[in-house]
Tab-separated table of C-alpha atoms and ligand atoms in Angstrom:
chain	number	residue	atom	x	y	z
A	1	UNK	CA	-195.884	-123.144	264.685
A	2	UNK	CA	-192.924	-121.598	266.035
A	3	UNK	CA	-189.835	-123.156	264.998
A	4	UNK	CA	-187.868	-124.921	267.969
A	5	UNK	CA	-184.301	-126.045	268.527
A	6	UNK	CA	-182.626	-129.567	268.928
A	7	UNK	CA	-179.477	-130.585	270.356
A	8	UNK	CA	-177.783	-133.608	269.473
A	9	UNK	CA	-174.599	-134.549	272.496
A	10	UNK	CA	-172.494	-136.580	270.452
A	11	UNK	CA	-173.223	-135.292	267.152
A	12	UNK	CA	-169.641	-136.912	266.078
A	13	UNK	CA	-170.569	-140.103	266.112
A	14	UNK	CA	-171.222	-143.315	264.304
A	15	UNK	CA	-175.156	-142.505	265.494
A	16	UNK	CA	-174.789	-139.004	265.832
A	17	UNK	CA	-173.847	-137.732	262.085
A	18	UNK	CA	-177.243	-139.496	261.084
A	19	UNK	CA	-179.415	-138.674	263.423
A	20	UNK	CA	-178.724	-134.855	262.942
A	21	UNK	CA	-178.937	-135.661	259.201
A	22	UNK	CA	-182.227	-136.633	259.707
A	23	UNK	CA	-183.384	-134.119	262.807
A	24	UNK	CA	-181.979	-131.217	260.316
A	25	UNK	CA	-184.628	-132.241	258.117
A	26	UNK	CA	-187.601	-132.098	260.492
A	27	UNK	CA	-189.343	-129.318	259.138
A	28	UNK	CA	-190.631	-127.957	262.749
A	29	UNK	CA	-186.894	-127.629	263.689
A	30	UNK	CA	-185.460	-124.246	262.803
A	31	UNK	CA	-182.202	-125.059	264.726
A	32	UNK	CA	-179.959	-128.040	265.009
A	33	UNK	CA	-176.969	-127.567	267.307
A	34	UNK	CA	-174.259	-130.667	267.439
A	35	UNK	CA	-172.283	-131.335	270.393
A	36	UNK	CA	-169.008	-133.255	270.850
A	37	UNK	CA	-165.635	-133.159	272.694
A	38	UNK	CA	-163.914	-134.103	269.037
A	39	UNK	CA	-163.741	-131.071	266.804
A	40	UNK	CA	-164.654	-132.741	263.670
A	41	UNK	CA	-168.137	-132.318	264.655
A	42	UNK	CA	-167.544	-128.463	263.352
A	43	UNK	CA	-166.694	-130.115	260.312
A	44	UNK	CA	-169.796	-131.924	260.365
A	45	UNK	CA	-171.993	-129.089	261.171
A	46	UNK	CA	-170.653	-127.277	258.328
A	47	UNK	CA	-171.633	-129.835	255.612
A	48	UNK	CA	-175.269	-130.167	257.305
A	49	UNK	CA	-175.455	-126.219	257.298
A	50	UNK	CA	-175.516	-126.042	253.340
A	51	UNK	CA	-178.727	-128.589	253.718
A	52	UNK	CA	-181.905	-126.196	252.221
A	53	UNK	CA	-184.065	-127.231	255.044
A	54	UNK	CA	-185.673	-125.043	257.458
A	55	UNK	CA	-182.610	-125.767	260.238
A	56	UNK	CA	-179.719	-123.981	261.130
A	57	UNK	CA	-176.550	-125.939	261.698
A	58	UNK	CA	-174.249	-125.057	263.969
A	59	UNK	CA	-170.996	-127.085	265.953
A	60	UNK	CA	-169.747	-126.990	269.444
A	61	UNK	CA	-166.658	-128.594	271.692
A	62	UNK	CA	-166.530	-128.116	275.250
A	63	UNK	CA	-164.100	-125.290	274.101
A	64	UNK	CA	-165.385	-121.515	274.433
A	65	UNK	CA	-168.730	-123.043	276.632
A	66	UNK	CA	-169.691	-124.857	274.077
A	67	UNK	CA	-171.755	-127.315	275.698
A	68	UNK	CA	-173.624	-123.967	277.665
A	69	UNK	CA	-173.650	-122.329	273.478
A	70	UNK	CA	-175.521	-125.921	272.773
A	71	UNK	CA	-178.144	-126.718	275.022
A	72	UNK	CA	-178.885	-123.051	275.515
A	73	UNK	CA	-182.876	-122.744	274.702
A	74	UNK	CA	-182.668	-126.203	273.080
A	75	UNK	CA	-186.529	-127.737	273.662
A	76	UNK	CA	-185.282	-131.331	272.822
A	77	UNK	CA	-181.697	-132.916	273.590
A	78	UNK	CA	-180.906	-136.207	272.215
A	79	UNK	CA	-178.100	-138.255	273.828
A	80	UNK	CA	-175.768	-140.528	271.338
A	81	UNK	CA	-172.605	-139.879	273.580
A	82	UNK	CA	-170.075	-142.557	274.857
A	83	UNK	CA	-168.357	-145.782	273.672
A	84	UNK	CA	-170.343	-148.226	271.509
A	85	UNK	CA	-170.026	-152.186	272.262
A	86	UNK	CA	-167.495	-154.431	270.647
A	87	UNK	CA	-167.821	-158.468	269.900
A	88	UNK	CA	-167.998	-159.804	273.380
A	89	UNK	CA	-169.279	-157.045	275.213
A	90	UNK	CA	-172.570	-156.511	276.456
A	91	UNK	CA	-174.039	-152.704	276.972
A	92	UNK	CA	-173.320	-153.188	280.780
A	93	UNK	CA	-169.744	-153.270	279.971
A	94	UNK	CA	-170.416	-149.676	278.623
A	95	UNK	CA	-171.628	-148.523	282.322
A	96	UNK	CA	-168.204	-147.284	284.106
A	97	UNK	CA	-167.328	-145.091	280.707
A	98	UNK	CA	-170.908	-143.912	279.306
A	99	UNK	CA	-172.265	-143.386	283.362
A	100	UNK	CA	-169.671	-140.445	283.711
A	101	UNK	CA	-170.520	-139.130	279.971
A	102	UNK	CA	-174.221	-139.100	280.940
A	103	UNK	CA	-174.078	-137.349	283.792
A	104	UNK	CA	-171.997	-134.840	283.239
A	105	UNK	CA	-174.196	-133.683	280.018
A	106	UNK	CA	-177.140	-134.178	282.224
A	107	UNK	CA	-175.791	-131.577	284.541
A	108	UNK	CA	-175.266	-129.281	281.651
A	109	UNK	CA	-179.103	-129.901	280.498
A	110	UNK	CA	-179.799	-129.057	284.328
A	111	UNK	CA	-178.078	-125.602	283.890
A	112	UNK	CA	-178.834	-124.705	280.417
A	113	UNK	CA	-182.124	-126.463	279.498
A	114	UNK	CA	-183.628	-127.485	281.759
A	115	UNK	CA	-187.103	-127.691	280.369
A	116	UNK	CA	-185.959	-129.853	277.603
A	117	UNK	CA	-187.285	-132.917	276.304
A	118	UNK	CA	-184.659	-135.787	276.870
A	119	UNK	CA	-183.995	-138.581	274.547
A	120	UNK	CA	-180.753	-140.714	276.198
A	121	UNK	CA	-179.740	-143.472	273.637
A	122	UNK	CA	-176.568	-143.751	275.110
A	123	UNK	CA	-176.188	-147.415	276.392
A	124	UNK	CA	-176.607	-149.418	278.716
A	125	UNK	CA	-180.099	-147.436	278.821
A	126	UNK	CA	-181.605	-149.961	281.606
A	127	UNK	CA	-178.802	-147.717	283.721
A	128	UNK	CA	-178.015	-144.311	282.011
A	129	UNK	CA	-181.264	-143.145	282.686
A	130	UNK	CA	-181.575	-143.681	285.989
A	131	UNK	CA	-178.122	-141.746	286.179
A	132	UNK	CA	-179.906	-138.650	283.961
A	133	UNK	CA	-183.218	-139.063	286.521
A	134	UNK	CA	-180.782	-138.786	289.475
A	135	UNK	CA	-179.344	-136.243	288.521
A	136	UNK	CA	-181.481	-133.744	287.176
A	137	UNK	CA	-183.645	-134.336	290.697
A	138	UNK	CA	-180.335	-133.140	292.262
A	139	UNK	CA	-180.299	-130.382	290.613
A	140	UNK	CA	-184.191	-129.683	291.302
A	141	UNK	CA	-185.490	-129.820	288.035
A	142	UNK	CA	-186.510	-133.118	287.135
A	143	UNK	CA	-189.918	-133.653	285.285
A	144	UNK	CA	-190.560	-137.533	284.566
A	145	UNK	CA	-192.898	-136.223	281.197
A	146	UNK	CA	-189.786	-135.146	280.144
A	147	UNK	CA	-186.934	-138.052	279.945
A	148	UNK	CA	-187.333	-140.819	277.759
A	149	UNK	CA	-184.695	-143.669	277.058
A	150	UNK	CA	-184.942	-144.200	273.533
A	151	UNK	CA	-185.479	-147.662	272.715
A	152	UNK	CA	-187.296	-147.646	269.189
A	153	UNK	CA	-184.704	-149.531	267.851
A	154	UNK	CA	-186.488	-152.746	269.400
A	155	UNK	CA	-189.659	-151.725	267.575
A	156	UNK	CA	-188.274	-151.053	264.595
A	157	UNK	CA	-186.447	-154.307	264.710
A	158	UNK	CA	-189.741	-155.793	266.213
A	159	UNK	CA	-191.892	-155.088	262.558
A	160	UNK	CA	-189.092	-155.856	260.571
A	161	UNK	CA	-188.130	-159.195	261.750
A	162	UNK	CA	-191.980	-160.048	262.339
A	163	UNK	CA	-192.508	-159.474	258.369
A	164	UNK	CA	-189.410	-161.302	257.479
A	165	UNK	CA	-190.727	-164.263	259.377
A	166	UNK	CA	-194.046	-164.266	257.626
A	167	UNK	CA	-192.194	-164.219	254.079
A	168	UNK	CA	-193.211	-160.412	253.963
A	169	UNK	CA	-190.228	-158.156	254.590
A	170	UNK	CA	-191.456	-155.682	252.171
A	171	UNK	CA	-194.749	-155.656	254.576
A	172	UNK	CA	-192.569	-154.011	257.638
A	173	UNK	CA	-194.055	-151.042	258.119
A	174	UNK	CA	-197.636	-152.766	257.896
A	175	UNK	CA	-196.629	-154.089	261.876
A	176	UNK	CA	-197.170	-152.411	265.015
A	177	UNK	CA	-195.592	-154.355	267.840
A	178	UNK	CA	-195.349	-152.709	271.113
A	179	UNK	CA	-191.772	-153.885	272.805
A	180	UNK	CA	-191.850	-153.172	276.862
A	181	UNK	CA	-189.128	-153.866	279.779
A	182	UNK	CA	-185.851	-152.698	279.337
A	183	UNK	CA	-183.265	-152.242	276.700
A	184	UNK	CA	-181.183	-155.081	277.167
A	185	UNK	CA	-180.657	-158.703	275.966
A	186	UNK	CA	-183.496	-160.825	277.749
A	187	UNK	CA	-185.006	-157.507	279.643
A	188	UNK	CA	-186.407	-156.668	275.794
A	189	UNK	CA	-190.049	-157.758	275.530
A	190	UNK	CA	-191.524	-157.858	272.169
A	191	UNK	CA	-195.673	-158.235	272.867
A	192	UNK	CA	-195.783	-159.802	269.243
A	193	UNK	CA	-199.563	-161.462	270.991
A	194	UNK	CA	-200.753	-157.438	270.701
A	195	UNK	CA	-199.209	-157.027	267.266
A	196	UNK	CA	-201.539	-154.697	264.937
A	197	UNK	CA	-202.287	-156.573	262.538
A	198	UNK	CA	-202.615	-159.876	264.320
A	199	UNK	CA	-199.856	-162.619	263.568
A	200	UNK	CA	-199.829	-165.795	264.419
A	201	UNK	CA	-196.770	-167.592	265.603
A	202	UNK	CA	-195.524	-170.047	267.796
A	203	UNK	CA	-193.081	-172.759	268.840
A	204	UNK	CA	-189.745	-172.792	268.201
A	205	UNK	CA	-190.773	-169.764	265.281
A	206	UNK	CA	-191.599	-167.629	267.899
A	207	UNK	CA	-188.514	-168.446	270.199
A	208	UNK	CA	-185.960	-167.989	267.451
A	209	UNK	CA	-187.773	-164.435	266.168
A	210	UNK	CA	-187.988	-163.389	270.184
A	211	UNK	CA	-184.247	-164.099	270.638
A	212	UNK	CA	-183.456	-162.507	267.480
A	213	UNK	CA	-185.389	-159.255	268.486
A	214	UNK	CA	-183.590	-159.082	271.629
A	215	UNK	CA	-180.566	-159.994	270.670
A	216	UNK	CA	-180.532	-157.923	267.054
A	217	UNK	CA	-177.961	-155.432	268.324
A	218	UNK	CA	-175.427	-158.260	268.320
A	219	UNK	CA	-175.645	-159.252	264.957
A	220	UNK	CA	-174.403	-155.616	263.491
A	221	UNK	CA	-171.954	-155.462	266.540
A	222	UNK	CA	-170.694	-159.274	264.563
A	223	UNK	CA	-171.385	-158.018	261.019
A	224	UNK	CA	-168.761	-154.848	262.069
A	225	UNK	CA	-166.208	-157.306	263.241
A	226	UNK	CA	-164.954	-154.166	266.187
A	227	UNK	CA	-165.962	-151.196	264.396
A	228	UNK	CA	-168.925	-150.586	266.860
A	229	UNK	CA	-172.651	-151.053	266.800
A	230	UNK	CA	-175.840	-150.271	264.975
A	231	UNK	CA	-175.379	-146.970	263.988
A	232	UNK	CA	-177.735	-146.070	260.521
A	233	UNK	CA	-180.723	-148.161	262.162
A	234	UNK	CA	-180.387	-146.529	265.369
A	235	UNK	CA	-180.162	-143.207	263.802
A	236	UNK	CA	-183.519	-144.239	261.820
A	237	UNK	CA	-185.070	-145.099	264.982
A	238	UNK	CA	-183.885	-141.860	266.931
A	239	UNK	CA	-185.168	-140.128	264.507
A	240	UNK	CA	-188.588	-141.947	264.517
A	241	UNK	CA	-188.754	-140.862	268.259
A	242	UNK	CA	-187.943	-137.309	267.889
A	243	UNK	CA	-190.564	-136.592	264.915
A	244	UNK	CA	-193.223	-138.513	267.252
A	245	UNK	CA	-192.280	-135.987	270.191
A	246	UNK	CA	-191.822	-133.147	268.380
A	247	UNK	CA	-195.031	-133.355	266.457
A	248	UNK	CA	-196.999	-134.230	270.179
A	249	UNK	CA	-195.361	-131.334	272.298
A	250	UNK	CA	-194.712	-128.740	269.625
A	251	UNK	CA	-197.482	-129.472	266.527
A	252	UNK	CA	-200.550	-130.526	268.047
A	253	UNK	CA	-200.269	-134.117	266.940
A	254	UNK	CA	-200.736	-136.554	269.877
A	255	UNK	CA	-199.275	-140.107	269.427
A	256	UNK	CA	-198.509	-142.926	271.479
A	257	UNK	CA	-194.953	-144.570	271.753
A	258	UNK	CA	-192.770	-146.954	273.534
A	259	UNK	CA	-190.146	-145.735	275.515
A	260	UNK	CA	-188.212	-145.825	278.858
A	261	UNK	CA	-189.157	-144.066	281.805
A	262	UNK	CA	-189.850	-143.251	285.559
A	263	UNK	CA	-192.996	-144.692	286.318
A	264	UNK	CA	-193.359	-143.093	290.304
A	265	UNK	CA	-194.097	-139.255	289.143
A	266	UNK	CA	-196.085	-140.345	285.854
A	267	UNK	CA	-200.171	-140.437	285.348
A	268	UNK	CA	-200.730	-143.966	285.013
A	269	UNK	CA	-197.660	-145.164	286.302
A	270	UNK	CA	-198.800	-146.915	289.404
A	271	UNK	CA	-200.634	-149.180	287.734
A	272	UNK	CA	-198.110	-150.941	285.887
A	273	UNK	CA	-197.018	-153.235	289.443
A	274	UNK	CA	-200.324	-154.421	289.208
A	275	UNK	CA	-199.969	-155.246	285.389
A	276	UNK	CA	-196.607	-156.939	285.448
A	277	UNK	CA	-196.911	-157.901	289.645
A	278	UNK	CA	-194.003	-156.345	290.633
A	279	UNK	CA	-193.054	-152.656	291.598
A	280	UNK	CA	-190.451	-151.443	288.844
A	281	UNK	CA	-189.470	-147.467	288.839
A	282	UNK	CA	-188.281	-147.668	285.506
A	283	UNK	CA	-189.964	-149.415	282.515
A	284	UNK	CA	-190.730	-149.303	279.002
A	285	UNK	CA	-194.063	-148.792	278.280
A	286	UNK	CA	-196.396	-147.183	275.737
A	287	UNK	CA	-196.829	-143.835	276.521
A	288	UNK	CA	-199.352	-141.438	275.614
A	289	UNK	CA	-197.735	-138.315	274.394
A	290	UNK	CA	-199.289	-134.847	274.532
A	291	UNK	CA	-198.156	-130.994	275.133
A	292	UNK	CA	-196.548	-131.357	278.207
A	293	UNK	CA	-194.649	-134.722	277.209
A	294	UNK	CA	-196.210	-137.978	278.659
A	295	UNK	CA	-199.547	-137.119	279.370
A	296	UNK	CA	-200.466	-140.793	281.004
A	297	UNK	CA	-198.718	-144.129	281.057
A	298	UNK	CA	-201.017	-146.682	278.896
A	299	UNK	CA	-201.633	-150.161	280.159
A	300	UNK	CA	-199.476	-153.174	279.038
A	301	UNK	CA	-202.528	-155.123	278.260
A	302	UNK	CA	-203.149	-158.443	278.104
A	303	UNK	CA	-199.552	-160.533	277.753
A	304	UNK	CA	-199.545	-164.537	276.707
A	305	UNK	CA	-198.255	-167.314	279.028
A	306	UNK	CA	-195.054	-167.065	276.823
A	307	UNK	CA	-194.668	-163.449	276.964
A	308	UNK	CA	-195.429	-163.382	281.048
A	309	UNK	CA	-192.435	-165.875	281.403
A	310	UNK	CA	-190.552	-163.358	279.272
A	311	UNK	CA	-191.323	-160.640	281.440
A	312	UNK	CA	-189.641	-162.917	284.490
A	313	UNK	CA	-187.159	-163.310	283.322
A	314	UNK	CA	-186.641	-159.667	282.425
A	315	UNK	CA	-187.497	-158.086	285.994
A	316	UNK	CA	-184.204	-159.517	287.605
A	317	UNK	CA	-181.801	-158.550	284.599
A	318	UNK	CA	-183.547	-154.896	284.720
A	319	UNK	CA	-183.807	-154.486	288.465
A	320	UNK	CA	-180.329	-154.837	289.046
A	321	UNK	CA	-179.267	-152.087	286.112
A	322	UNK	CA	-181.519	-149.788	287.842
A	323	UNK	CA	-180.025	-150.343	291.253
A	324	UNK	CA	-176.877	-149.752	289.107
A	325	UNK	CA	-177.739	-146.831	288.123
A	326	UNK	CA	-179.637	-144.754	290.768
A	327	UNK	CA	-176.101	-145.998	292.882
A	328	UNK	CA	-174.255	-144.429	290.533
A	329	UNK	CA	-176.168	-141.092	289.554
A	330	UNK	CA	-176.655	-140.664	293.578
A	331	UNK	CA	-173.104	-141.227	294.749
A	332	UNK	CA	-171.490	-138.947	292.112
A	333	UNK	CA	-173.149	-136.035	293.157
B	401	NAI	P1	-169.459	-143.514	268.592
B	401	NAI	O1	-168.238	-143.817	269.376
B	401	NAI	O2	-169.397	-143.657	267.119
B	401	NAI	O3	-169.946	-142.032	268.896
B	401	NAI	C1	-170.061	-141.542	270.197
B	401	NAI	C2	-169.707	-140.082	270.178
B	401	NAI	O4	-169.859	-139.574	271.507
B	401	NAI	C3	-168.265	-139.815	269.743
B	401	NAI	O5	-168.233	-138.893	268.669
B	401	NAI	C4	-167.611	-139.250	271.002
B	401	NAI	O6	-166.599	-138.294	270.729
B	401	NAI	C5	-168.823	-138.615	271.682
B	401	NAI	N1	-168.614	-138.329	273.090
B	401	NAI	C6	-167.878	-138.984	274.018
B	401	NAI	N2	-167.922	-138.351	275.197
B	401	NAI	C7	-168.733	-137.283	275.033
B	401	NAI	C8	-169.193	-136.243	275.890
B	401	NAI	N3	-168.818	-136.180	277.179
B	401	NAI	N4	-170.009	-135.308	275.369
B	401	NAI	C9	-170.386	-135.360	274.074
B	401	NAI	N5	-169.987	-136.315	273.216
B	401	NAI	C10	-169.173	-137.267	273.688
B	401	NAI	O7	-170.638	-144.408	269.192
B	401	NAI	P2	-172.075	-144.703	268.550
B	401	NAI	O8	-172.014	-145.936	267.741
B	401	NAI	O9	-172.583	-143.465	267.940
B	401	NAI	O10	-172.921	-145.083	269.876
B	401	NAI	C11	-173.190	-144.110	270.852
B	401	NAI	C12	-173.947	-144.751	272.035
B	401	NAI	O11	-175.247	-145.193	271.621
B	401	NAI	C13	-173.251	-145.987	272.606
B	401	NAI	O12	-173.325	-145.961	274.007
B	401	NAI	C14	-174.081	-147.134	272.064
B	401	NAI	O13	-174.004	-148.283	272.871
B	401	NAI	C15	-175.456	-146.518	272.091
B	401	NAI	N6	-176.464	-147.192	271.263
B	401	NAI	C16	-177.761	-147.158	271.700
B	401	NAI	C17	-178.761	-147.778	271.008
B	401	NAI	C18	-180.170	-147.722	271.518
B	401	NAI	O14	-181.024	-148.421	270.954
B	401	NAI	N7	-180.503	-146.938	272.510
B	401	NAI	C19	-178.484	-148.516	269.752
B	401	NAI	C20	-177.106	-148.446	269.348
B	401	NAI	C21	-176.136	-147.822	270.106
């Protein structure tokens, strides 16, 4: 296969050195280039460069057209840019600073890649990607196959806590829960009823392991006492996304993942009002992935009386970020 390029916006960062750590090593990437408006990043594109991978390393500030240098004929763009929580805050308190960030490198994707596949991790995602949707349909060249908010980080937590509950932690990757909704607090809905292999349980077991999935973020957020958020896990789980995309669009592999996404211009996407009763643009869903990106939103399935009362008390939480959000990416343009 022909060897693609990967941009990482906010390569600087506490997720971003990682993550491009890990994308440099993906062997179908023959070019890695790391965005950031502090110039350390250079400094972290030279250490990556000496890597003996397949990828090419190279670092960009906004100096010189950087950003242009970056996303030029980049096929995937990953988005770890903006301000991290502290104790106290929740990811909507990251809207007014990370909203601006995320649009203004979605304009850039708009006028130098805009055929890219999309990854925004930047939080709060319930919002941020509404602002990317918004505007790269401003610019005319939005394609809902295309833009994904990442939100593997709730899966990965999803197996892991699952197998520490059953006295298994060393059995992690043995469990496939999907996680739908939002990325968010209570709009996080682990389906641990669909978990492959089948687990059983309940009561106040499965209320404690619920609210720790949805809540896991704040316990790293605590453990860093003001030093920022899950970083190394999220970098892990970014990186789980972009191997599972780049192997579906670019390597012939199809595979099916959870992520966020405009359900009005997606095959299958209808159908989810009728599977959670209510008419949400954005959701997380499991997605089949193909060539061209998404290639048909899959059904949630069948949810448990404890996982429907999840889900409403999710919709209200998630509606209002999106509101937020499609305000925010349609005013500022
Ligand atoms: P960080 O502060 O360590 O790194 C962010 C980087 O973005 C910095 O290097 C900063 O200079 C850069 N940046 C700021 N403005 C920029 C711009 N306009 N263009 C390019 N780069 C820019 O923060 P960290 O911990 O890496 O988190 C990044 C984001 O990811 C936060 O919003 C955080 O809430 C979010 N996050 C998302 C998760 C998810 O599951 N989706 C999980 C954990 C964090």
């Amino acid at each position: 296969m022909v060897l693609i390029k990967a941009a990482i916006c906010g390569a600087g960062g506490g997720i971003g050195q990682p993550l491009s750590l890990l994308t440099a090593q993906n062997p179908h990437i023959g070019e890695v280039s790391l965005f950031d408006v502090v110039p350390s990043v250079h400094g972290v594109a030279a250490d990556l460069s000496h890597l003996d991978g397949t990828a090419v390393v190279k670092g960009y500030t906004k100096e010189n057209d950087g950003l242009k240098h970056a996303l030029t004929g980049a096929n995937v763009v990953i988005i770890p840019a903006g301000v991290p929580r502290k104790p106290g805050m929740t990811r909507d308190d990251l809207f007014k600073i990370n909203a601006s960030i995320c649009r203004d490198l979605a304009t850039g994707i708009a006028d130098y890649a805009p055929d890219a596949i999309v990854g925004v991790v930047s939080n709060p995602v319930n919002s941020t990607v509404p602002v990317f949707v918004e505007t790269l349909k401003a610019k005319g060249v939005f394609n809902a196959r295309k833009v994904f908010g990442v939100t593997t980080l709730d899966i990965v937590r999803s197996s892991k806590f699952v197998a520490e509950v059953l006295g298994k932690p060393n059995e992690a990757p043995q469990y496939t829960i999907p996680v739908i909704g939002g990325h968010s607090g209570k709009t996080i809905i682990p389906v641990i009823s669909q978990s492959q292999p089948k687990v059983d349980i309940s009561g106040d077991k499965l209320n404690t392991l619920v609210n720790r999935i949805q809540f896991g973020g704040d316990e790293v957020v605590k453990a860093k006492d003001g030093a920022g958020s899950a970083t190394l896990s999220m970098a892990y789980a970014g990186s789980k996304f972009l191997n599972a995309v780049v192997s579906s669009v670019y390597a012939d592999k199809p595979s099916v993942i959870q992520a966020y996404v405009y359900l009005p211009e997606l095959p299958g996407g209808d159908a989810i009002k009728n599977d959670i009763g209510k008419d949400v643009s954005y959701f997380s869903v499991s997605l089949q992935l193909g060539k061209s990106g998404v290639e048909k939103v899959l059904p949630v399935g069948p949810l448990s009386d404890y996982e429907k009362g999840l889900l409403q008390e999710a919709l209200p939480e998630l509606d209002a970020s999106i509101v937020k959000g499609v305000g925010f990416g349609k005013s500022s343009l």
